[in-house]
Amino acid sequence: MIEKILIANRGEIAIRVIKTCQSLGIKSVAVYSDEDINSRHVKMSSEAYHIGQASSSQSYLNMEKIVEVALKSGADAIHPGYGFLSENADFADLCEKKKLNFIGPSGKSMRLCGDKMLCKDAMAKAKVPTVPGSPGIVEEVEKALDIAHEIGYPVLLKSVFGGGGRGIRLVHDEKELRQAFDLASGESKAAFGKSALFVEKFLPKIRHIEFQLARDTHGNTVHIFERECSIQRRHQKLIEMSPSPVVDQKTRDEIGQLAVKAAIAVDYRNVGTAEFLRLDDGAFYFIEINARLQVEHPVTELVSGLDLVKLQIDIANGKEIPFKQKDLKVNGCAIECRINAEDTFLDFAPSTGLISDVNIPSGPGVRVDTYLFSGCTVSPYYDSLMGKLITWGESFEESRERMRIALSDFYIEGVETAIPLYKTILDSKEFIKGDLSTDFLDRFKILDRLREDMSKEISEKTDAALAAGIIHSEFLKNKIKTQKDHGVGWKSQLGMT
Amino acid sequence: MIEKILIANRGEIAIRVIKTCQSLGIKSVAVYSDEDINSRHVKMSSEAYHIGQASSSQSYLNMEKIVEVALKSGADAIHPGYGFLSENADFADLCEKKKLNFIGPSGKSMRLCGDKMLCKDAMAKAKVPTVPGSPGIVEEVEKALDIAHEIGYPVLLKSVFGGGGRGIRLVHDEKELRQAFDLASGESKAAFGKSALFVEKFLPKIRHIEFQLARDTHGNTVHIFERECSIQRRHQKLIEMSPSPVVDQKTRDEIGQLAVKAAIAVDYRNVGTAEFLRLDDGAFYFIEINARLQVEHPVTELVSGLDLVKLQIDIANGKEIPFKQKDLKVNGCAIECRINAEDTFLDFAPSTGLISDVNIPSGPGVRVDTYLFSGCTVSPYYDSLMGKLITWGESFEESRERMRIALSDFYIEGVETAIPLYKTILDSKEFIKGDLSTDFLDRFKILDRLREDMSKEISEKTDAALAAGIIHSEFLKNKIKTQKDHGVGWKSQLGMT
Amino acid sequence: MEITTGYDIKMEFKIENQEKKLDADILKISSNSEYLLKIQGKEQNLKIINMTAEGIEFMLDNTYHFAKYLENTTAKMTLVVDGVKITFDKHSELDKIVYKNSGVESSMDSQISLKSQIPGRVVSINVAVGDNVKKGDVVCVLESMKMQISIKSHKDGVIKTMKIKQGNSVAKNDVLVEIE
Amino acid sequence: MEITTGYDIKMEFKIENQEKKLDADILKISSNSEYLLKIQGKEQNLKIINMTAEGIEFMLDNTYHFAKYLENTTAKMTLVVDGVKITFDKHSELDKIVYKNSGVESSMDSQISLKSQIPGRVVSINVAVGDNVKKGDVVCVLESMKMQISIKSHKDGVIKTMKIKQGNSVAKNDVLVEIE
């Protein structure tokens, strides 16, 4: 049985895993780079080890070093979190070789999930429908052009190594495809050392709906409902929720069974996610399996009552999943907003620096997973996710209301965030009626509305701001008076009567 | 429909009510005494009005002033919270007279609940079993002695105006009864202007189990499960949970129906609580109806998914309860620990002052209802409840584990609390197996165990404390060196080589 | 602070990027913490709950507000009021006096410099000194938080100076190149 | 702070109400933030993360700790380590020197005074000057947080002075009466 887990990650997900370790009485081992010694995951863990320089390749991606620390500290298992080494099959293999229990799928299964082309084949055999596109990797731009011509523009150019929306480009014509091919190739080489691109039909006004999966070493497989993740920017998720407004129990059963089939097809182990696209006509296409715990797992936890990290540890311990598909019922509704350090008005460009002040919301139905504290730093070396605000309600409406208030209570000083954007989205009639799609922001010109909302908010606070402004001047003058002159009244000093 | 609610209360419950107002888009009006201008309920409300001096009788108990502010501010309803005016029938009547919607039962119903003797009669008629004791109020100590002699010592001396365990005294013989009668009389006169005591059989090793009730103006009545509140000190609740470890679904249905009968017997309106004692043999005796929202209502919210303040507002608006008894299912388990400003080792005597630092726990399944912030003050003028820590889990064990960790994360500097005591209770095998009773602390000598646990905790932190101690000396010496002498090394200055 | 009656201080403000002039006026200081103000023509009572150099908590006509002072120069004042950031352009002779005395100066932005609006590492540079560039042309590519971001020229012109090298780290507001 | 080798500072501590002597020793200061300590005979590495006059965050042999300094006098040091309050009696000549220089003095508790351990309002007084009292006799009744609490004599003796009147408010640690 697992007694000590090394968490090969940082930020909010490392903290999330530590919380479950604490409640199970399992010791946690944190690792940190030069940049992270003052981080919360270091402070909360039972033990913490320095593993290298700030750059990920020198620290959180350094497999050998992490395994060395795991062995030195006496950890018997490794939790990879998401990102970094979480979907690195070589790392999973290395752990196995060193007799460290890797909390996730086998390297073999991970390779199958990670290779979009092999995975597509496996799904075809299992009769799980996938999106039309190139049958394999496209090495030459000319080949890509042929396929695009065949299936028709617009098409998506994707990287096999992508994930979480990274490395996906929408192109409308030949010229764009040529440019995008070069750029995508470059990015992929910079990040992964090699490039492997493929082409897929672009489907308009789609929803991104995914199913949470769990599969144990005894072959028991369940899905834990869907998550709708259609509110995105640049193909990366911003807002997620469970249940989806367009998934009824019949659809949930039906697509959930496809997800279960997909998990079996790749001999999946532990918890994972089957991602689907849903068209306006109700058709679902499988896209990929994310072979790890997802960023957005808390919404599933809130509507299922499960602790998914605990479930991961149980499965890694060889236990059977302690419930059956029929025992699971969706309870209420949960919404998550990702709190990224990004400037909405600069096309979501990164925003980093010292967090001089932070207020974290709380209250009934409110959960916040975050690494933030007043005085912490948001580093440019790692991704922009500072935390997640999740609210639960008996109904969609209650969870939305609670989210709306929690967003207003969330104050972060030092970096830009999408919190104002989320308020605008949550207030929009389209969001309220569930008219979601991955192009939601563009389709409803949300950024224009955001500008309006922000000036309205400013109008509402103008009186108070003017009051604070004039009192501040008084205060300053009195300070100056006190410093400069104790005999003469400050009014005469400033030329007043 | 209610659009603006004045909250005739302070502290955590005022904040709790404001949170629901915010989520429903209802404006909130706070009131505050001289002592409370810097309080969180003032800061969170839409509007806040000063109503008088620190003493409750000059502020939070000043009915006329509160009604005046309600009318001035344009509020259309009043939420009384708990304590203060919440069970004052005259106040409910006054509100009605001034066309203010009082969010609670009618004055008439409240009088019936508040008069323990009339209530006992009503229950006899409704066939709800009650505890043996004096048939009515006992005005003379001699009469009390007669009844005690008849039903046999030990007996409880109770005040009709009591509540939440206040004004209850256990006496073992004639001498104690005489002393207690004088003291109880005095306290009651000081607090309520008059005294009205009665005598009840003392039942040994009892559990305190209560049922949450809701009844609308259309006569629909439901119970929302039980809460076990057996961990007490001086007859006041410390830890509450739902469900109770000794209530199965059959018992829940059965006693729940008694609670519903009790609510109908007093023509109850809005949410309330029917309190029962449970003997070791499984017998339940009704004790009283608390005609208000209880301190411990969050545990019911967490296992039912309901927002009870929202339900209160809906009922006050004349709406029907939007669910039936059969729709309600207990989901998981919730535990609450009351965070009082009290010194466990001084017999839970009050501890007040400036809170120089506070850390409020958070995480999956953790909810904290509190007025605390760093820099706030715990006032001696009001009761000692600073907040409530509530945890939810899929099972009792999960909620207990989460509570255990959250308690360790809860840091309050400036006053004493029972947090260390709660850790000892939660770790005890008796609590884990559910062997609860109102004399739990004495029966298992918990305070002795607490002393042991505290010295064990100190041992575990001794190395770190020694390290911090010696580094601090280094730091101080360097500061002194810097201040006093820039040329000579500090070591030589201090006589070192 | 002494209690003063018949007291009158007026200040004019303008919200950044808005035309309308706003005025605030202290009519009376009733006590150490209570003021009668006239804001945009309407009398309002202000009571200070807490006040430090960083911020002020106050009741304005029975509603609580918390304002933090983020920045205060001769020309601008940035506040966060109840979580909402507001920047004022200031128009008060009085205030200028205060600031001249306290030695705070404002700085001028140059039109020549192309600054980075984000922190990051320089992945590639697409121009050299002497090159002609048009507004919108990519000048260099930065990497930050695992993303590659193209930095485009803000004007037509000729590259005069390069302030960066490939592999350099740049902070927010650092000058990348100068274009004339 | 200079980097020093062959460096040796030793301090002795005793946990309040415990007999055992504990010792801590700085063996080496490796850098501005890294120390080699010997604590109760065992060598441990300490790395400072943050340090202010109020507290210190540090790693001790790969485990994080946060210690706040609540009180520090010649004789006593009270810390809160990871939320656990620990009071040391100090036994270091060195430290005494430091404190003599910094002018901090310790105070002596009088055995005569009966102090209130809680804040509250005096509801009734049960004794007068000159009365004989026995240990445990009720001296007065205080009201606090809606409860009435009897304050009992801590010793046998005669009431010498009354420091309270009915209706007075008293703070924690205020002297109520003096008994000789």
XYZ file of N, CA and C in Angstrom, chain B residues 79-182:
312
model
N -34.640 39.713 8.590
C -34.136 38.394 8.976
C -33.506 38.530 10.344
N -33.984 37.740 11.326
C -33.478 37.940 12.681
C -32.231 37.128 13.035
N -31.779 36.229 12.157
C -30.652 35.358 12.512
C -31.025 34.430 13.650
N -30.054 34.149 14.538
C -30.367 33.407 15.770
C -29.960 34.284 16.952
N -30.433 33.949 18.148
C -30.149 34.790 19.314
C -30.847 36.130 19.179
N -30.414 37.117 19.967
C -30.995 38.466 19.944
C -32.529 38.410 19.840
N -33.099 39.002 18.781
C -34.565 39.109 18.702
C -35.210 37.944 17.946
N -34.419 36.931 17.611
C -34.926 35.901 16.697
C -36.129 35.139 17.250
N -36.192 34.990 18.572
C -37.327 34.251 19.122
C -38.188 35.148 20.010
N -38.153 36.426 19.683
C -38.943 37.401 20.441
C -40.272 37.637 19.713
N -41.340 37.100 20.300
C -42.662 37.157 19.655
C -43.148 38.599 19.499
N -42.809 39.448 20.469
C -43.228 40.856 20.377
C -42.607 41.515 19.153
N -41.349 41.151 18.885
C -40.664 41.729 17.732
C -41.330 41.250 16.433
N -41.653 39.968 16.374
C -42.339 39.437 15.190
C -43.663 40.187 14.982
N -44.375 40.410 16.082
C -45.648 41.150 15.990
C -45.436 42.585 15.524
N -44.400 43.223 16.094
C -44.117 44.612 15.727
C -43.812 44.725 14.226
N -43.031 43.782 13.729
C -42.709 43.785 12.300
C -43.990 43.686 11.471
N -44.824 42.756 11.855
C -46.082 42.560 11.128
C -46.901 43.854 11.112
N -46.970 44.483 12.283
C -47.735 45.738 12.426
C -47.201 46.821 11.493
N -45.849 46.840 11.326
C -45.221 47.863 10.478
C -45.106 47.407 9.025
N -45.780 46.328 8.690
C -45.781 45.790 7.315
C -44.386 45.348 6.848
N -43.591 44.911 7.793
C -42.286 44.342 7.450
C -42.423 42.823 7.507
N -41.981 42.155 6.467
C -42.096 40.703 6.392
C -41.051 40.082 7.329
N -41.521 39.517 8.434
C -40.607 38.885 9.396
C -40.284 37.475 8.903
N -39.011 37.208 8.650
C -38.620 35.911 8.075
C -38.482 34.902 9.213
N -39.614 34.297 9.561
C -39.667 33.363 10.676
C -41.118 33.089 10.983
N -41.378 32.386 12.088
C -42.764 32.056 12.427
C -43.549 33.281 12.903
N -44.852 33.151 12.981
C -45.695 34.221 13.521
C -45.417 34.392 15.002
N -45.735 35.585 15.530
C -45.571 35.845 16.956
C -46.325 34.821 17.788
N -47.504 34.480 17.318
C -48.352 33.561 18.075
C -47.687 32.181 18.192
N -47.228 31.681 17.066
C -46.580 30.379 17.039
C -45.303 30.407 17.888
N -44.586 31.513 17.787
C -43.334 31.661 18.543
C -43.596 31.640 20.048
N -44.669 32.288 20.464
C -45.028 32.288 21.893
C -45.287 30.864 22.382
N -45.941 30.103 21.518
C -46.267 28.729 21.888
C -44.964 27.894 21.976
N -44.056 28.090 21.028
C -42.772 27.373 21.078
C -41.941 27.838 22.270
N -41.990 29.133 22.560
C -41.131 29.711 23.582
C -41.594 29.402 24.986
N -42.872 29.164 25.142
C -43.396 28.829 26.468
C -43.329 27.316 26.609
N -42.291 26.874 27.279
C -42.033 25.435 27.316
C -43.221 24.666 27.882
N -44.000 25.314 28.746
C -45.114 24.620 29.383
C -46.295 24.460 28.417
N -46.633 25.550 27.733
C -47.722 25.478 26.744
C -47.350 24.505 25.627
N -46.096 24.546 25.256
C -45.605 23.687 24.180
C -45.751 22.218 24.584
N -45.403 21.936 25.832
C -45.501 20.568 26.342
C -46.949 20.067 26.251
N -47.883 20.937 26.593
C -49.310 20.616 26.475
C -49.681 20.283 25.029
N -49.240 21.173 24.126
C -49.578 20.978 22.712
C -49.028 19.645 22.204
N -47.841 19.284 22.663
C -47.226 18.027 22.220
C -48.000 16.829 22.782
N -48.447 16.945 24.024
C -49.245 15.862 24.621
C -50.465 15.607 23.744
N -51.124 16.709 23.314
C -52.311 16.571 22.458
C -51.954 15.930 21.113
N -50.775 16.289 20.574
C -50.371 15.756 19.261
C -49.710 14.381 19.371
N -49.647 13.863 20.590
C -49.027 12.544 20.829
C -47.537 12.509 20.489
N -46.851 13.598 20.835
C -45.399 13.634 20.696
C -44.823 13.493 22.108
N -44.068 12.414 22.388
C -43.604 12.167 23.759
C -42.596 13.199 24.260
N -42.744 13.639 25.522
C -41.834 14.625 26.119
C -41.224 14.065 27.413
N -40.233 14.777 27.953
C -39.499 14.324 29.140
C -40.333 14.535 30.416
N -40.342 13.573 31.349
C -41.069 13.748 32.615
C -40.518 14.941 33.398
N -41.438 15.669 34.103
C -41.005 16.831 34.895
C -42.185 17.609 35.422
N -41.918 18.849 35.877
C -42.985 19.685 36.445
C -44.008 20.009 35.367
N -45.299 19.992 35.704
C -46.325 20.231 34.683
C -46.351 21.694 34.239
N -45.717 22.598 34.995
C -45.717 24.006 34.603
C -44.570 24.731 35.277
N -44.664 26.051 35.273
C -43.612 26.872 35.882
C -43.631 26.713 37.404
N -42.432 26.721 37.969
C -42.288 26.578 39.410
C -41.804 27.909 39.944
N -42.638 28.571 40.760
C -42.247 29.914 41.201
C -41.470 29.915 42.505
N -41.780 28.961 43.345
C -41.140 28.903 44.653
C -40.140 27.760 44.676
N -39.037 27.991 45.376
C -38.025 26.950 45.476
C -38.599 25.716 46.195
N -39.536 25.928 47.108
C -40.094 24.800 47.864
C -40.868 23.849 46.939
N -41.565 24.457 45.981
C -42.322 23.653 45.027
C -41.357 22.803 44.164
N -40.270 23.437 43.760
C -39.258 22.736 42.960
C -38.705 21.544 43.728
N -38.484 21.758 45.029
C -37.947 20.689 45.878
C -38.932 19.521 45.948
N -40.211 19.833 46.043
C -41.235 18.777 46.083
C -41.202 17.916 44.822
N -41.190 18.613 43.662
C -41.218 17.881 42.390
C -39.958 17.032 42.223
N -38.818 17.626 42.570
C -37.547 16.899 42.460
C -37.592 15.647 43.316
N -38.159 15.800 44.494
C -38.287 14.667 45.408
C -39.151 13.571 44.769
N -40.225 14.018 44.104
C -41.180 13.101 43.488
C -40.574 12.321 42.313
N -39.945 13.063 41.358
C -39.383 12.364 40.177
C -37.996 11.789 40.462
N -37.373 12.230 41.563
C -36.084 11.679 41.971
C -34.891 12.456 41.430
N -33.873 12.702 42.262
C -32.635 13.376 41.844
C -31.799 12.424 41.004
N -30.870 12.865 40.177
C -30.679 14.288 39.857
C -31.782 14.832 38.934
N -31.973 16.155 39.014
C -32.946 16.810 38.134
C -32.271 17.989 37.441
N -32.909 18.453 36.378
C -32.435 19.665 35.692
C -33.347 20.818 36.052
N -32.737 21.951 36.384
C -33.493 23.180 36.592
C -33.324 24.006 35.325
N -34.436 24.331 34.696
C -34.341 25.026 33.412
C -35.113 26.334 33.428
N -34.670 27.269 32.593
C -35.400 28.528 32.446
C -36.248 28.460 31.181
N -37.478 28.935 31.302
C -38.374 29.006 30.144
C -37.734 29.849 29.035
N -36.917 30.820 29.437
C -36.303 31.723 28.457
C -34.971 31.193 27.931
N -34.576 30.045 28.431
C -33.275 29.493 28.014
C -33.286 29.129 26.548
N -32.234 28.529 26.151
C -32.088 28.164 24.727
C -30.631 27.993 24.459
N -30.308 27.079 23.587
C -28.897 26.820 23.303
C -28.154 26.401 24.550
N -28.859 25.770 25.488
C -28.187 25.262 26.681
C -28.058 26.269 27.804
N -28.395 27.525 27.514
C -28.282 28.527 28.574
C -29.401 28.367 29.573
N -29.099 28.661 30.823
C -30.120 28.615 31.861
C -30.532 27.199 32.226
N -29.651 26.221 31.989
C -29.934 24.847 32.412
C -28.923 24.453 33.477
N -29.418 23.943 34.593
C -28.501 23.530 35.664
C -28.839 22.133 36.148
N -27.800 21.328 36.299
C -27.967 19.974 36.824
C -27.767 20.027 38.336
N -28.734 19.495 39.099
C -28.578 19.489 40.561
C -28.795 18.074 41.092
N -27.992 17.751 42.097
C -27.987 16.384 42.614
C -28.719 16.231 43.935
N -28.923 17.351 44.664
C -29.594 17.243 45.969
C -30.264 18.560 46.315
N -30.890 18.552 47.436
C -31.665 19.702 47.893
C -30.822 20.966 47.977
N -29.628 20.829 48.563
C -28.769 22.004 48.757
C -28.422 22.648 47.410
N -28.003 21.800 46.456
C -27.651 22.307 45.131
C -28.849 22.950 44.442
N -30.004 22.362 44.630
C -31.207 22.896 43.984
C -31.511 24.297 44.506
N -31.373 24.479 45.848
C -31.617 25.809 46.428
C -30.661 26.841 45.836
N -29.368 26.520 45.825
C -28.365 27.450 45.271
C -28.648 27.765 43.806
N -28.899 26.718 43.045
C -29.105 26.869 41.600
C -30.348 27.705 41.321
N -31.371 27.506 42.135
C -32.622 28.246 41.942
C -32.363 29.754 42.024
N -31.575 30.158 43.048
C -31.248 31.581 43.222
C -30.457 32.119 42.032
